[in-house]
PDB file of C-alpha atoms and ligand atoms in Angstrom:
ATOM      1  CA  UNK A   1      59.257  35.616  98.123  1.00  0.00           C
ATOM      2  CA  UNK A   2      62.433  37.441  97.188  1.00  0.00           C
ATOM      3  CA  UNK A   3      64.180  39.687  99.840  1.00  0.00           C
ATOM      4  CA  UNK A   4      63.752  43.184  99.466  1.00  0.00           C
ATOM      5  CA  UNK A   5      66.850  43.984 101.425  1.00  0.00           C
ATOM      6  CA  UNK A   6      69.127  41.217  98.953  1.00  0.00           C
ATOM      7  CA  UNK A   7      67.103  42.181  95.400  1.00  0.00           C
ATOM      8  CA  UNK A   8      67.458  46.057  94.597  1.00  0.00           C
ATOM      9  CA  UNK A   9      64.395  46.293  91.764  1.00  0.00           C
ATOM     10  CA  UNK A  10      65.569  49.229  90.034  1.00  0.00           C
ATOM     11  CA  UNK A  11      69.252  49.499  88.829  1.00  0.00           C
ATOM     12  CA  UNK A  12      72.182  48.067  88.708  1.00  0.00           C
ATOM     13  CA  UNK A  13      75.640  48.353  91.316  1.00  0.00           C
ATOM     14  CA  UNK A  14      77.000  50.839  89.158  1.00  0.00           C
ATOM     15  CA  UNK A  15      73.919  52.855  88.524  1.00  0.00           C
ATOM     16  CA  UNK A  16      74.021  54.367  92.272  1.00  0.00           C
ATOM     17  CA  UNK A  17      72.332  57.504  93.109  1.00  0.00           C
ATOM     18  CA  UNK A  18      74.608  59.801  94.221  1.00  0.00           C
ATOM     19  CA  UNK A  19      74.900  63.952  94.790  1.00  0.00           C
ATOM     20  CA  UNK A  20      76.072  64.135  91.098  1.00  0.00           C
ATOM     21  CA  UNK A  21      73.414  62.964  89.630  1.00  0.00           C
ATOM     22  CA  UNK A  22      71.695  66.508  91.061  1.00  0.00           C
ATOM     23  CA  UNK A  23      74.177  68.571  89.075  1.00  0.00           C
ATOM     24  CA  UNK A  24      71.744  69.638  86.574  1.00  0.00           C
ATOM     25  CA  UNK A  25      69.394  70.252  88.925  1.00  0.00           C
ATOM     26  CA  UNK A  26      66.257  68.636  90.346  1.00  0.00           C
ATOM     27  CA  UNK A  27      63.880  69.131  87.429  1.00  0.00           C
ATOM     28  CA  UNK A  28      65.876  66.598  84.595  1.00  0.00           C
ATOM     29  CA  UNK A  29      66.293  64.039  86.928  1.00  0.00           C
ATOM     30  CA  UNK A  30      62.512  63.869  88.124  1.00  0.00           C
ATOM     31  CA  UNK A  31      62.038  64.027  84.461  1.00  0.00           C
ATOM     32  CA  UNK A  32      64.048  60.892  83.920  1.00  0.00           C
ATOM     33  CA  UNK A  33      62.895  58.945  86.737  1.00  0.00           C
ATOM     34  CA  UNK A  34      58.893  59.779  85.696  1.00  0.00           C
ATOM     35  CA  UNK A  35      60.023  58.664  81.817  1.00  0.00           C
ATOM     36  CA  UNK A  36      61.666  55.350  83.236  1.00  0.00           C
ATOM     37  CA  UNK A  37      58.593  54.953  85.132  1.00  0.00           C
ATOM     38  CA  UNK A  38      56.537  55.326  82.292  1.00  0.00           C
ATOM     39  CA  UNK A  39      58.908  52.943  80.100  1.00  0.00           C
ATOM     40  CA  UNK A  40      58.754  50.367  83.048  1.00  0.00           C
ATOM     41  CA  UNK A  41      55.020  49.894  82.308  1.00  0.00           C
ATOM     42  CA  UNK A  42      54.218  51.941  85.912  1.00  0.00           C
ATOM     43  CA  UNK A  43      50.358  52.773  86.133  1.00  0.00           C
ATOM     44  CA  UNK A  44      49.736  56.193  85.985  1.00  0.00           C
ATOM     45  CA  UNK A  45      53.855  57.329  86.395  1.00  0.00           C
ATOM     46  CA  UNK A  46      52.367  60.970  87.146  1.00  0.00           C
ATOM     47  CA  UNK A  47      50.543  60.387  89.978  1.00  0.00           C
ATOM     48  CA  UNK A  48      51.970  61.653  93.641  1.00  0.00           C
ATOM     49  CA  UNK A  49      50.198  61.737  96.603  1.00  0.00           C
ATOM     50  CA  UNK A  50      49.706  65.477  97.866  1.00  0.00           C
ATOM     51  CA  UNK A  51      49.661  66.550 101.536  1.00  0.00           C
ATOM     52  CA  UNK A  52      47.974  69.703 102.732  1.00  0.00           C
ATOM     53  CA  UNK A  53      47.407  71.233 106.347  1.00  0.00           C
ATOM     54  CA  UNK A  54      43.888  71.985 106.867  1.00  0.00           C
ATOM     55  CA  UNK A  55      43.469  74.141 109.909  1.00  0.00           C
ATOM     56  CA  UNK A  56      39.362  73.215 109.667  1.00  0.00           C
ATOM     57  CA  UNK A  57      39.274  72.265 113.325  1.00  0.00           C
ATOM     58  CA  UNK A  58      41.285  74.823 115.192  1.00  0.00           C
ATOM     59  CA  UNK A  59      44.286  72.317 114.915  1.00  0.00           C
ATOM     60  CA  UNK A  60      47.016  72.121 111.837  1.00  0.00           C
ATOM     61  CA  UNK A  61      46.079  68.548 110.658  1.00  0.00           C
ATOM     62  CA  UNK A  62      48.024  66.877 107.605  1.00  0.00           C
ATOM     63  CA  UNK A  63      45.695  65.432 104.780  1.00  0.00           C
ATOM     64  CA  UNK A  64      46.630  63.318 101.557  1.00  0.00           C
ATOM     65  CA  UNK A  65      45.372  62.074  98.765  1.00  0.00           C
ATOM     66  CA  UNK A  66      46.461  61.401  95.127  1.00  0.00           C
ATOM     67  CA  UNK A  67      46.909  63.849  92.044  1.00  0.00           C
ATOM     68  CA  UNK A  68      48.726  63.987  88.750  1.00  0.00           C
ATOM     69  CA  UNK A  69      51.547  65.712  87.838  1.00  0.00           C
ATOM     70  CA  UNK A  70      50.881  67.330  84.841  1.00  0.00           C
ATOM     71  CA  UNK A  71      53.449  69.549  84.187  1.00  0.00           C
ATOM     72  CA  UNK A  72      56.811  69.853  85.155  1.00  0.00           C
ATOM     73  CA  UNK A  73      59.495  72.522  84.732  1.00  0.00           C
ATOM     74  CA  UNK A  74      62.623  74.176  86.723  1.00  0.00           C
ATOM     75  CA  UNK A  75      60.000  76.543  88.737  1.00  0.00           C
ATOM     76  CA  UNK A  76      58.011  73.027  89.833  1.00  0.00           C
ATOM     77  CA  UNK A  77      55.280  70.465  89.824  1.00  0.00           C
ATOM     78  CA  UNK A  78      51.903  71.369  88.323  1.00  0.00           C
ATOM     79  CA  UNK A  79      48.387  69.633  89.260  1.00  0.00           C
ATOM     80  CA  UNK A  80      45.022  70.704  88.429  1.00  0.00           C
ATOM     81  CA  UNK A  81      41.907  70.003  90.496  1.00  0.00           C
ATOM     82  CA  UNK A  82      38.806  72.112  91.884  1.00  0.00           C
ATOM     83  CA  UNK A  83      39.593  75.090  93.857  1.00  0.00           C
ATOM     84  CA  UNK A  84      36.638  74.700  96.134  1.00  0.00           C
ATOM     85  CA  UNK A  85      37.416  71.203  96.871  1.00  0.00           C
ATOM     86  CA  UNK A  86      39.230  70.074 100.538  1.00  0.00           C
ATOM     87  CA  UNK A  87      42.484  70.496  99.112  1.00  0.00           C
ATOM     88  CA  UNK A  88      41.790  73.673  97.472  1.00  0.00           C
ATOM     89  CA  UNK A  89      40.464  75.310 100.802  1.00  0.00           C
ATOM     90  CA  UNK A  90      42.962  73.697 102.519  1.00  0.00           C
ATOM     91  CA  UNK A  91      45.795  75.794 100.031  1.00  0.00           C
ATOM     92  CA  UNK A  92      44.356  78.890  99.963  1.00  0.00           C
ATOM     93  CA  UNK A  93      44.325  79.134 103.752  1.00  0.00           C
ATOM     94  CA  UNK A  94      47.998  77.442 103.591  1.00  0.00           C
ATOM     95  CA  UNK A  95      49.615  77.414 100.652  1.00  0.00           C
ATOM     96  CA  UNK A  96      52.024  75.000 100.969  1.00  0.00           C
ATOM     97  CA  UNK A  97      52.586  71.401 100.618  1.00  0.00           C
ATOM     98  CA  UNK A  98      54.738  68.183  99.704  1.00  0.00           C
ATOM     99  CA  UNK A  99      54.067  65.380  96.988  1.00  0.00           C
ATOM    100  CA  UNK A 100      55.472  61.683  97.043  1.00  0.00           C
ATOM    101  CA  UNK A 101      55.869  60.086  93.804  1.00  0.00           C
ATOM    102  CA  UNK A 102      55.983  56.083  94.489  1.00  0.00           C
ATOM    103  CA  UNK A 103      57.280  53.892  91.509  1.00  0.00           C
ATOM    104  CA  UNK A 104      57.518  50.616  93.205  1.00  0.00           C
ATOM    105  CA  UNK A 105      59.009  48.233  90.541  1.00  0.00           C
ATOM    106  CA  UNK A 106      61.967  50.641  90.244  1.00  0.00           C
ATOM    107  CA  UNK A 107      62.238  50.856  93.768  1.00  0.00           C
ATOM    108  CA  UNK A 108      62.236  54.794  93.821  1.00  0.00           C
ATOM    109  CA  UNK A 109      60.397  57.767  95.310  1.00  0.00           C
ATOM    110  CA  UNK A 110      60.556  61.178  95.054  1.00  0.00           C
ATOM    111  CA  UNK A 111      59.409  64.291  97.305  1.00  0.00           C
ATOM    112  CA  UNK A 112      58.574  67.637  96.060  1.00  0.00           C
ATOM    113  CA  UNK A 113      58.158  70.322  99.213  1.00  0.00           C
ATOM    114  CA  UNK A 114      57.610  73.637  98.942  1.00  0.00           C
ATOM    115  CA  UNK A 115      55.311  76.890  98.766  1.00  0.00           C
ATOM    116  CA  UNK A 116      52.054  76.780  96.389  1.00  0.00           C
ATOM    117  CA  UNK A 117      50.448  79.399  94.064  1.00  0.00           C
ATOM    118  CA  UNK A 118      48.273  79.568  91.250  1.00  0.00           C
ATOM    119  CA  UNK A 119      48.674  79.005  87.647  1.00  0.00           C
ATOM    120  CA  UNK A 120      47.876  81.802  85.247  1.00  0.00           C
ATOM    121  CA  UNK A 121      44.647  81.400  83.508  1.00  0.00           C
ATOM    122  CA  UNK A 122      46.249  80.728  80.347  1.00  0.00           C
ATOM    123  CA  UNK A 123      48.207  78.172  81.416  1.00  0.00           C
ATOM    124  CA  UNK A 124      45.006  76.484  83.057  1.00  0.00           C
ATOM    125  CA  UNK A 125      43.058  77.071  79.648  1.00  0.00           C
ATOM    126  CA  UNK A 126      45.680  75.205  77.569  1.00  0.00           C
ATOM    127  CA  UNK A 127      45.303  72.449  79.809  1.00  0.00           C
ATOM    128  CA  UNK A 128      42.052  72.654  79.922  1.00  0.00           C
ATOM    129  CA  UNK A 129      41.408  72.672  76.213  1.00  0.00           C
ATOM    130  CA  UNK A 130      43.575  69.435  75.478  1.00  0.00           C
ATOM    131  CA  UNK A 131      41.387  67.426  78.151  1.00  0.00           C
ATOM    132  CA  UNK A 132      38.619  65.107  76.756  1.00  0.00           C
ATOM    133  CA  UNK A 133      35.091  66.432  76.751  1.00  0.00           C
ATOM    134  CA  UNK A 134      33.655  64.144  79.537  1.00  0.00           C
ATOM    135  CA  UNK A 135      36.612  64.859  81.711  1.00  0.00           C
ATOM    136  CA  UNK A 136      35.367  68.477  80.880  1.00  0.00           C
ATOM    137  CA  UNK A 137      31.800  67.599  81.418  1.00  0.00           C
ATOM    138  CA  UNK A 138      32.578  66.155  84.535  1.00  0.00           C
ATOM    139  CA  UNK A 139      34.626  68.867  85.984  1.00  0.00           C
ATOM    140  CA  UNK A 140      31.597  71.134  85.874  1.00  0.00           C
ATOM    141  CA  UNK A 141      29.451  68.487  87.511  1.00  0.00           C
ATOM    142  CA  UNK A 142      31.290  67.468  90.458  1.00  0.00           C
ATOM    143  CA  UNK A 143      31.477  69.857  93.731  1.00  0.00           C
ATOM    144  CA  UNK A 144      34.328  68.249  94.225  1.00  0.00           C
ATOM    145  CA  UNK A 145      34.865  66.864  98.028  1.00  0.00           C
ATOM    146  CA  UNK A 146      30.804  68.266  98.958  1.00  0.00           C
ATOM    147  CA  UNK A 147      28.677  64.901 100.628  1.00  0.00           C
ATOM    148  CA  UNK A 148      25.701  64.225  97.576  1.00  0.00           C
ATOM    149  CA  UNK A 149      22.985  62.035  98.715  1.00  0.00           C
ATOM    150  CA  UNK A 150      23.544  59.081  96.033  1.00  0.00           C
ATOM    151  CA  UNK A 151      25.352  58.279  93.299  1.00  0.00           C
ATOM    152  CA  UNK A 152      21.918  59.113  90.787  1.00  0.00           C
ATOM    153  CA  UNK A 153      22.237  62.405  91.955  1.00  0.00           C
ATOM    154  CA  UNK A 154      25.624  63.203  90.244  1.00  0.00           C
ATOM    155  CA  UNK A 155      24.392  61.496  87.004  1.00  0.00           C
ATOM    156  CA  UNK A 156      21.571  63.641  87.201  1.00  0.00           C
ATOM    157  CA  UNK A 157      24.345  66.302  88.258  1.00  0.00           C
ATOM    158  CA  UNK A 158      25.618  65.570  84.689  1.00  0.00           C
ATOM    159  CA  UNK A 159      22.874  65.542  82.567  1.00  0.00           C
ATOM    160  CA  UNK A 160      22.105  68.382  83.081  1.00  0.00           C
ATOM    161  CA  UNK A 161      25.634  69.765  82.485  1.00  0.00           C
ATOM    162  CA  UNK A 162      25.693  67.726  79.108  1.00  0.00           C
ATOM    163  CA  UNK A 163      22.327  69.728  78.331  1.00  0.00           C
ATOM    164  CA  UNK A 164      23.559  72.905  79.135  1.00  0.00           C
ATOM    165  CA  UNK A 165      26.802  72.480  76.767  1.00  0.00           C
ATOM    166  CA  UNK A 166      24.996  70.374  74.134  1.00  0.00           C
ATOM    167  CA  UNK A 167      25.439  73.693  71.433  1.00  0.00           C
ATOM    168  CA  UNK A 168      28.572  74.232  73.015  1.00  0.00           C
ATOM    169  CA  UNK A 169      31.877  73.373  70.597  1.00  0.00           C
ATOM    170  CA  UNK A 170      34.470  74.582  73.328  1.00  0.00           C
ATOM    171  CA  UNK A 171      32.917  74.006  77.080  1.00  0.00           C
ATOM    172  CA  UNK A 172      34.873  77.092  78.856  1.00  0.00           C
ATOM    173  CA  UNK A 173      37.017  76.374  82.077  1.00  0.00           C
ATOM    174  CA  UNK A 174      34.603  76.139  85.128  1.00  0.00           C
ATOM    175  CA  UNK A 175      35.783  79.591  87.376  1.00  0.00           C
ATOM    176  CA  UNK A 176      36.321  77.494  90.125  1.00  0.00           C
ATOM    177  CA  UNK A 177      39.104  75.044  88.469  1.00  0.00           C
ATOM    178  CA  UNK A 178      42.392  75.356  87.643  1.00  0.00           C
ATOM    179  CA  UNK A 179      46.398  74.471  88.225  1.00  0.00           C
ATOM    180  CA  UNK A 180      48.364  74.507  91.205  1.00  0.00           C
ATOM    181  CA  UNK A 181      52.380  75.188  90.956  1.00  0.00           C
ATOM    182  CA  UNK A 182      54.417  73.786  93.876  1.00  0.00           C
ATOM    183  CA  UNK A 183      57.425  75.429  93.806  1.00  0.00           C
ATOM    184  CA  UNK A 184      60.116  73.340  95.516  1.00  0.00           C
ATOM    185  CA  UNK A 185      62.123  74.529  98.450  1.00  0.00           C
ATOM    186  CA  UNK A 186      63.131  70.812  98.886  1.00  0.00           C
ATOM    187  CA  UNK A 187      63.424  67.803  96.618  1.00  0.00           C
ATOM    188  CA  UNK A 188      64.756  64.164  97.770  1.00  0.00           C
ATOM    189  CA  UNK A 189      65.241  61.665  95.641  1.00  0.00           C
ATOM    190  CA  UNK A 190      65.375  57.794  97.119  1.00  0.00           C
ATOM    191  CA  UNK A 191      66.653  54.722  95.603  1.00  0.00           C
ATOM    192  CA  UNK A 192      66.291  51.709  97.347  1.00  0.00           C
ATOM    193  CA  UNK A 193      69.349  49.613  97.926  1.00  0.00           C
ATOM    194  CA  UNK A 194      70.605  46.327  99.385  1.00  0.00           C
ATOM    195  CA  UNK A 195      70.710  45.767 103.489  1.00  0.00           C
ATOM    196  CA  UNK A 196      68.119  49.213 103.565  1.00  0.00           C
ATOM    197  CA  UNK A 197      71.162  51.077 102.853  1.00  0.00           C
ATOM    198  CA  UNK A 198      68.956  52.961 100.431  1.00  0.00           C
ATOM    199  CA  UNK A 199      70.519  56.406  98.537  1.00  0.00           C
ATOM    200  CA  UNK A 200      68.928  59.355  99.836  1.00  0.00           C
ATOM    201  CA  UNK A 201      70.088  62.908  98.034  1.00  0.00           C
ATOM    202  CA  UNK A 202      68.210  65.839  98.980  1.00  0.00           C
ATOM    203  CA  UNK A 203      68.127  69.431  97.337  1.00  0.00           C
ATOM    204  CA  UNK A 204      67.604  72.568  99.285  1.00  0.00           C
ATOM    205  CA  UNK A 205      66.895  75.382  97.050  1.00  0.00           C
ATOM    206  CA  UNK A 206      67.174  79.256  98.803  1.00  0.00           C
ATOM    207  CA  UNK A 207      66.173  81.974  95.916  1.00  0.00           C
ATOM    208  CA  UNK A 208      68.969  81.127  93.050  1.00  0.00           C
ATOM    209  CA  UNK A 209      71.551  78.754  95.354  1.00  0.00           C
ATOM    210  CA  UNK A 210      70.858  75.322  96.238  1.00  0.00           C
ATOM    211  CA  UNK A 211      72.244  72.941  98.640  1.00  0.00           C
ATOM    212  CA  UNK A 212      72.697  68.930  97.767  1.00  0.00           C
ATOM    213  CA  UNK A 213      73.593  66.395 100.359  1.00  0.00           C
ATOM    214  CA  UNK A 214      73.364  62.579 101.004  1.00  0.00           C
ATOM    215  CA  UNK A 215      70.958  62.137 104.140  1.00  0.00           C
ATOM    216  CA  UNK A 216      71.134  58.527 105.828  1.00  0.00           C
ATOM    217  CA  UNK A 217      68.312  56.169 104.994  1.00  0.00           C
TER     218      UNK A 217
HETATM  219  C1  LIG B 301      45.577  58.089  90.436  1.00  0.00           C
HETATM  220  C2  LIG B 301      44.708  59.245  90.883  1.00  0.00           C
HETATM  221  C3  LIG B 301      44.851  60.476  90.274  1.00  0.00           C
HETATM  222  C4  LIG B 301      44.066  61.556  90.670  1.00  0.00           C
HETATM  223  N1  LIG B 301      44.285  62.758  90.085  1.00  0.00           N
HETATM  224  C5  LIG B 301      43.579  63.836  90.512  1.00  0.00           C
HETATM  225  C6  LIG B 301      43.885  65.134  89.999  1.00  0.00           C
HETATM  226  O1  LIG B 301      44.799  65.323  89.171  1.00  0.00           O
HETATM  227  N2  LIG B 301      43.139  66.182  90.458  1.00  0.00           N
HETATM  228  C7  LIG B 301      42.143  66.012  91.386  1.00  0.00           C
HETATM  229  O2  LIG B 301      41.503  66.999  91.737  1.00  0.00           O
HETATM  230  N3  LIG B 301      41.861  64.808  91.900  1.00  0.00           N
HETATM  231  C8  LIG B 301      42.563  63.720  91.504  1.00  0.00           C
HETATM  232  N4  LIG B 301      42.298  62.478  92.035  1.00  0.00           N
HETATM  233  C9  LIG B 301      41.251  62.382  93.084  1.00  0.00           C
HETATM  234  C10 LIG B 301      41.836  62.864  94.422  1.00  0.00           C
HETATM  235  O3  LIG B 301      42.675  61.842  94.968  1.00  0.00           O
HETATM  236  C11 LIG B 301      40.779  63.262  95.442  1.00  0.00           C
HETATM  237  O4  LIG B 301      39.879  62.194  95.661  1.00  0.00           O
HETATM  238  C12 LIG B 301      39.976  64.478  95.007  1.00  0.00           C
HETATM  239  O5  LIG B 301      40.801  65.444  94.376  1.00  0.00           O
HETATM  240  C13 LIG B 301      39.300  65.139  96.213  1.00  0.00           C
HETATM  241  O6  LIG B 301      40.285  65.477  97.158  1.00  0.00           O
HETATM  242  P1  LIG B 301      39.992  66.520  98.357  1.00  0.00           P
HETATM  243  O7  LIG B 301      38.598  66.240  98.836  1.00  0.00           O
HETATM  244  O8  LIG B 301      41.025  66.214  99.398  1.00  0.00           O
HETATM  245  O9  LIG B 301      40.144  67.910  97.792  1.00  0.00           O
HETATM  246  C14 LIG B 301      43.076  61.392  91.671  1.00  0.00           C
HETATM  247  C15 LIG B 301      42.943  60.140  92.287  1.00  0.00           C
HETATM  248  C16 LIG B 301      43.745  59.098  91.904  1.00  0.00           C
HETATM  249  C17 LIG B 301      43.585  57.763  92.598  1.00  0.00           C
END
């Protein structure tokens, strides 16, 4: 098996990370690294793993799981899931929290920290709209994150959902789903490099200034 430390996956010598590359600002380069990703053959090059606090038993406890990035501007990272779900709860009674993109053939990850709000409705709707009907379908199904007593139950679950919008051309967004924005306070990008002397550069963004800087790996 090849040696990690002695095979960098992802670039070439000359191709180092470095604070310059953060010129332009966070937003292009994530863009570049989730398009390389996505050129690279990388399964689903959107997906990040998102970390909340719940607070359900008295004491702050992290949680993860995975989500997809789907959208992606200066202001931040967009995801869209079920506001009554674990997360959800977990957001509205702290909204913040941090993603980790992982793209392991190119030997790169990326974390997005930060405060979280809503998306307008709009912006949920035109999401919402361009999503395949049985993604839609099952969207109003699923209380997301609830225990159901077998997996017949959530067919059953969405039968009857598939009844109810049977005369229905444009199934409306459920009230209880829609996008999150994490807006970054903190971005780090990591390359990983020979001898685990990977590149680290990490953003620090204050209202309109930012701060970049090499951290050690
Ligand atoms: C690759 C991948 C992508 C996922 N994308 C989403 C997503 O965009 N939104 C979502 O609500 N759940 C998504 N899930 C499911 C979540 O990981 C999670 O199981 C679900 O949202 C319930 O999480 P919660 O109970 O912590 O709220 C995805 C799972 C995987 C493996």
């Amino acid at each position: 098996m090849a040696d990690p430390d002695n095979s960098p996956r992802s670039v070439d010598e000359d191709e180092q990370l470095d604070v310059t590359w953060l010129a332009g600002g966070w937003e292009p380069l994530l863009r570049h690294w989730i398009e390389q990703a996505t050129a690279r053959g990388v399964a689903e090059p959107g997906a990040m793993v998102l970390a909340t606090v719940s607070l359900a038993d008295g004491t702050p406890r992290p949680v993860a799981r995975t989500v997809l990035c789907r959208g992606l501007s200066p202001e931040g990272v967009v995801f869209y899931t079920n506001f009554d779900s674990a997360k959800g709860a977990q957001l509205a009674a702290v909204p913040y929290a941090a993603v980790t993109f992982l793209w392991t053939p190119l030997g790169r990850q990326v974390h997005v920290r930060g405060a979280v709000q809503r998306v307008s409705a709009e912006t949920t709707a035109a999401y919402w709209h361009a999503r395949p009907r049985d993604s839609q379908l099952g969207a109003w199904a699923s209380h997301q994150s609830q225990p159901i007593a077998s997996r017949a139950e959530l067919e059953r679950e969405l039968a009857q959902v598939i009844a109810r919008f049977d005369d229905v051309d444009e199934i409306p967004v459920p009230p209880n789903w829609g996008g999150f924005l994490l807006r970054p306070d903190e971005v780090e990008f990591w390359q990983e490099r020979h001898a685990r002397l990977h590149n680290r550069i990490r953003v620090r963004i204050t209202g309109d200034s930012s701060t970049i800087e090499r951290l050690q790996p």
